[in-house]
Amino acid sequence: MANAMDMLDEAIADLEAKLGLAPGAPIPNKSASAGKKSAGGQKGGKKNDDKKKKKAKQQQPAKAKNDDKKKKKAKQQQPAKAKNAPANADQPEICKLEFKVGQISKVWNHPDADKLYCEEIECGEEEPRQIASGLRPHYDEAGMLGRRLLVVANLKVRESFDGF
């Protein structure tokens, strides 16, 4: 099996052959100026380069304004995406999950279950989420409070115990 460098060299050689370039030859610059050669052997000369730079600077603000107008117009024409838009049907199931980072702001023992904690988790929404987790055998309440975690935010609500 060839290593990555050999594969890269082969790909470069194939591209050079397809483009009709000699191996290792520099790519010709199609936008070279058509002026006379300067003392350094380059076309154009310093005066032509300075003129081009000035012209480009003068045209740049106008182009930027036009680009901004085009972007705003394109944004207005696009339909607004719904916040909880339905997932694409041809996506894998794992891609449909919505993960949020949250921080546990309140923890208490579940009143009816020995292995569950009830938590209020701040996820940057209007109200904290109330979630039950089976972490009671693994963490004490003090170890849970303030901990950051990932929340799968678009699962269906499951009513499994009374009082929560």
mmCIF file of C-alpha atoms in Angstrom:
data_model
loop_
_atom_site.group_PDB
_atom_site.id
_atom_site.type_symbol
_atom_site.label_atom_id
_atom_site.label_comp_id
_atom_site.label_asym_id
_atom_site.label_seq_id
_atom_site.Cartn_x
_atom_site.Cartn_y
_atom_site.Cartn_z
ATOM 1 C CA MET A 1 0.000 0.000 0.000
ATOM 2 C CA ALA A 2 1.406 3.385 -1.012
ATOM 3 C CA ASN A 3 1.794 6.055 1.609
ATOM 4 C CA ALA A 4 -0.021 9.379 1.433
ATOM 5 C CA MET A 5 2.908 11.283 -0.108
ATOM 6 C CA ASP A 6 3.226 8.777 -2.967
ATOM 7 C CA MET A 7 -0.507 9.024 -3.630
ATOM 8 C CA LEU A 8 -0.309 12.818 -3.609
ATOM 9 C CA ASP A 9 2.640 12.788 -6.026
ATOM 10 C CA GLU A 10 0.705 10.506 -8.386
ATOM 11 C CA ALA A 11 -2.348 12.778 -8.256
ATOM 12 C CA ILE A 12 -0.207 15.836 -9.027
ATOM 13 C CA ALA A 13 1.480 14.051 -11.931
ATOM 14 C CA ASP A 14 -1.928 13.058 -13.341
ATOM 15 C CA LEU A 15 -3.189 16.647 -13.115
ATOM 16 C CA GLU A 16 -0.041 17.996 -14.771
ATOM 17 C CA ALA A 17 -0.465 15.500 -17.610
ATOM 18 C CA LYS A 18 -4.149 16.417 -18.069
ATOM 19 C CA LEU A 19 -3.346 20.144 -18.097
ATOM 20 C CA GLY A 20 -0.402 19.685 -20.471
ATOM 21 C CA LEU A 21 2.159 21.012 -18.002
ATOM 22 C CA ALA A 22 5.717 19.816 -17.683
ATOM 23 C CA PRO A 23 6.322 18.007 -14.374
ATOM 24 C CA GLY A 24 7.125 20.586 -11.687
ATOM 25 C CA ALA A 25 6.534 23.555 -14.043
ATOM 26 C CA PRO A 26 4.865 26.647 -12.574
ATOM 27 C CA ILE A 27 1.267 27.292 -13.564
ATOM 28 C CA PRO A 28 1.098 30.160 -16.088
ATOM 29 C CA ASN A 29 -0.674 33.317 -14.913
ATOM 30 C CA LYS A 30 -3.410 34.181 -17.402
ATOM 31 C CA SER A 31 -3.997 37.634 -15.925
ATOM 32 C CA ALA A 32 -0.437 38.858 -16.547
ATOM 33 C CA SER A 33 -0.271 42.404 -17.854
ATOM 34 C CA ALA A 34 0.519 42.950 -21.521
ATOM 35 C CA GLY A 35 3.092 45.708 -20.967
ATOM 36 C CA LYS A 36 6.799 45.739 -21.711
ATOM 37 C CA LYS A 37 9.283 43.834 -19.615
ATOM 38 C CA SER A 38 10.803 45.788 -16.764
ATOM 39 C CA ALA A 39 14.430 45.724 -15.720
ATOM 40 C CA GLY A 40 13.732 42.659 -13.586
ATOM 41 C CA GLY A 41 12.501 40.699 -16.598
ATOM 42 C CA GLN A 42 8.843 40.883 -15.625
ATOM 43 C CA LYS A 43 6.063 42.287 -17.774
ATOM 44 C CA GLY A 44 4.297 45.453 -16.806
ATOM 45 C CA GLY A 45 6.683 47.436 -14.690
ATOM 46 C CA LYS A 46 6.138 49.284 -11.455
ATOM 47 C CA LYS A 47 4.121 52.167 -12.925
ATOM 48 C CA ASN A 48 1.520 49.828 -14.402
ATOM 49 C CA ASP A 49 1.276 47.912 -11.131
ATOM 50 C CA ASP A 50 0.711 51.144 -9.172
ATOM 51 C CA LYS A 51 -2.018 52.229 -11.604
ATOM 52 C CA LYS A 52 -3.749 48.861 -11.279
ATOM 53 C CA LYS A 53 -3.652 49.022 -7.480
ATOM 54 C CA LYS A 54 -5.143 52.533 -7.428
ATOM 55 C CA LYS A 55 -7.878 51.540 -9.854
ATOM 56 C CA ALA A 56 -8.697 48.438 -7.809
ATOM 57 C CA LYS A 57 -8.937 50.508 -4.605
ATOM 58 C CA GLN A 58 -11.304 52.980 -6.265
ATOM 59 C CA GLN A 59 -13.556 50.212 -7.550
ATOM 60 C CA GLN A 60 -13.509 48.184 -4.327
ATOM 61 C CA PRO A 61 -16.017 50.250 -2.275
ATOM 62 C CA ALA A 62 -18.542 50.247 -5.102
ATOM 63 C CA LYS A 63 -18.205 46.494 -5.512
ATOM 64 C CA ALA A 64 -18.589 45.951 -1.767
ATOM 65 C CA LYS A 65 -21.800 48.009 -1.697
ATOM 66 C CA ASN A 66 -23.220 46.074 -4.642
ATOM 67 C CA ASP A 67 -22.309 42.752 -3.002
ATOM 68 C CA ASP A 68 -24.028 43.811 0.232
ATOM 69 C CA LYS A 69 -27.174 44.770 -1.664
ATOM 70 C CA LYS A 70 -27.200 41.435 -3.482
ATOM 71 C CA LYS A 71 -26.780 39.515 -0.217
ATOM 72 C CA LYS A 72 -29.630 41.402 1.473
ATOM 73 C CA LYS A 73 -31.898 40.835 -1.504
ATOM 74 C CA ALA A 74 -31.093 37.114 -1.539
ATOM 75 C CA LYS A 75 -31.838 36.860 2.191
ATOM 76 C CA GLN A 76 -35.198 38.537 1.772
ATOM 77 C CA GLN A 77 -36.149 36.195 -1.053
ATOM 78 C CA GLN A 78 -35.309 33.045 0.914
ATOM 79 C CA PRO A 79 -38.188 31.631 2.946
ATOM 80 C CA ALA A 80 -37.687 31.841 6.680
ATOM 81 C CA LYS A 81 -36.667 28.509 8.168
ATOM 82 C CA ALA A 82 -38.785 27.248 11.022
ATOM 83 C CA LYS A 83 -36.947 26.900 14.305
ATOM 84 C CA ASN A 84 -37.936 23.254 14.715
ATOM 85 C CA ALA A 85 -38.213 22.380 11.052
ATOM 86 C CA PRO A 86 -38.821 18.694 10.277
ATOM 87 C CA ALA A 87 -35.650 16.763 9.551
ATOM 88 C CA ASN A 88 -34.848 15.593 6.044
ATOM 89 C CA ALA A 89 -36.361 12.125 5.547
ATOM 90 C CA ASP A 90 -33.305 10.692 3.790
ATOM 91 C CA GLN A 91 -30.937 11.585 6.669
ATOM 92 C CA PRO A 92 -29.669 8.890 9.017
ATOM 93 C CA GLU A 93 -31.569 8.810 12.306
ATOM 94 C CA ILE A 94 -28.553 10.025 14.315
ATOM 95 C CA CYS A 95 -28.478 13.251 12.270
ATOM 96 C CA LYS A 96 -32.007 14.115 13.357
ATOM 97 C CA LEU A 97 -31.051 14.483 17.032
ATOM 98 C CA GLU A 98 -30.680 18.005 18.403
ATOM 99 C CA PHE A 99 -27.978 18.335 21.065
ATOM 100 C CA LYS A 100 -27.735 21.293 23.458
ATOM 101 C CA VAL A 101 -25.181 22.061 26.136
ATOM 102 C CA GLY A 102 -26.756 22.653 29.511
ATOM 103 C CA GLN A 103 -25.804 23.242 33.116
ATOM 104 C CA ILE A 104 -27.603 21.660 36.053
ATOM 105 C CA SER A 105 -29.081 24.407 38.222
ATOM 106 C CA LYS A 106 -31.130 22.311 40.669
ATOM 107 C CA VAL A 107 -31.044 18.626 41.706
ATOM 108 C CA TRP A 108 -33.331 16.557 43.924
ATOM 109 C CA ASN A 109 -34.092 12.891 44.515
ATOM 110 C CA HIS A 110 -37.029 11.530 42.569
ATOM 111 C CA PRO A 111 -39.907 10.968 45.020
ATOM 112 C CA ASP A 112 -40.922 7.558 43.622
ATOM 113 C CA ALA A 113 -37.694 6.018 42.290
ATOM 114 C CA ASP A 114 -34.536 4.986 44.125
ATOM 115 C CA LYS A 115 -32.188 5.302 41.123
ATOM 116 C CA LEU A 116 -33.372 8.602 39.625
ATOM 117 C CA TYR A 117 -32.483 12.236 40.107
ATOM 118 C CA CYS A 118 -34.700 15.079 38.961
ATOM 119 C CA GLU A 119 -32.787 18.028 37.527
ATOM 120 C CA GLU A 120 -33.491 21.487 36.253
ATOM 121 C CA ILE A 121 -31.080 22.162 33.398
ATOM 122 C CA GLU A 122 -30.360 25.600 31.893
ATOM 123 C CA CYS A 123 -29.980 25.180 28.110
ATOM 124 C CA GLY A 124 -30.277 28.818 27.056
ATOM 125 C CA GLU A 125 -34.042 28.630 26.654
ATOM 126 C CA GLU A 126 -36.719 30.736 28.337
ATOM 127 C CA GLU A 127 -37.307 28.209 31.119
ATOM 128 C CA PRO A 128 -35.033 25.478 32.454
ATOM 129 C CA ARG A 129 -35.763 21.923 31.323
ATOM 130 C CA GLN A 130 -36.830 19.371 33.918
ATOM 131 C CA ILE A 131 -35.213 16.031 33.253
ATOM 132 C CA ALA A 132 -35.061 12.752 35.166
ATOM 133 C CA SER A 133 -31.840 10.760 34.925
ATOM 134 C CA GLY A 134 -30.648 7.434 36.256
ATOM 135 C CA LEU A 135 -27.412 8.833 37.652
ATOM 136 C CA ARG A 136 -28.236 8.511 41.348
ATOM 137 C CA PRO A 137 -26.064 5.387 41.867
ATOM 138 C CA HIS A 138 -23.105 7.140 40.215
ATOM 139 C CA TYR A 139 -23.134 10.735 41.548
ATOM 140 C CA ASP A 140 -24.206 12.464 44.742
ATOM 141 C CA GLU A 141 -26.357 15.618 44.601
ATOM 142 C CA ALA A 142 -23.416 17.933 45.267
ATOM 143 C CA GLY A 143 -21.482 16.328 42.393
ATOM 144 C CA MET A 144 -24.390 16.897 40.014
ATOM 145 C CA LEU A 145 -25.070 20.552 40.854
ATOM 146 C CA GLY A 146 -23.369 22.932 38.411
ATOM 147 C CA ARG A 147 -22.197 20.120 36.105
ATOM 148 C CA ARG A 148 -22.281 20.807 32.359
ATOM 149 C CA LEU A 149 -23.773 18.140 30.113
ATOM 150 C CA LEU A 150 -25.309 17.418 26.724
ATOM 151 C CA VAL A 151 -29.080 17.296 26.437
ATOM 152 C CA VAL A 152 -30.886 15.610 23.558
ATOM 153 C CA ALA A 153 -33.438 18.374 23.106
ATOM 154 C CA ASN A 154 -35.894 16.965 20.578
ATOM 155 C CA LEU A 155 -36.961 13.702 22.204
ATOM 156 C CA LYS A 156 -40.624 13.130 22.978
ATOM 157 C CA VAL A 157 -41.713 13.764 26.580
ATOM 158 C CA ARG A 158 -42.133 10.509 28.475
ATOM 159 C CA GLU A 159 -44.545 10.405 31.394
ATOM 160 C CA SER A 160 -43.250 7.435 33.374
ATOM 161 C CA PHE A 161 -43.670 8.481 37.018
ATOM 162 C CA ASP A 162 -46.256 10.500 38.878
ATOM 163 C CA GLY A 163 -45.184 13.814 40.314
ATOM 164 C CA PHE A 164 -42.543 14.718 37.801
#
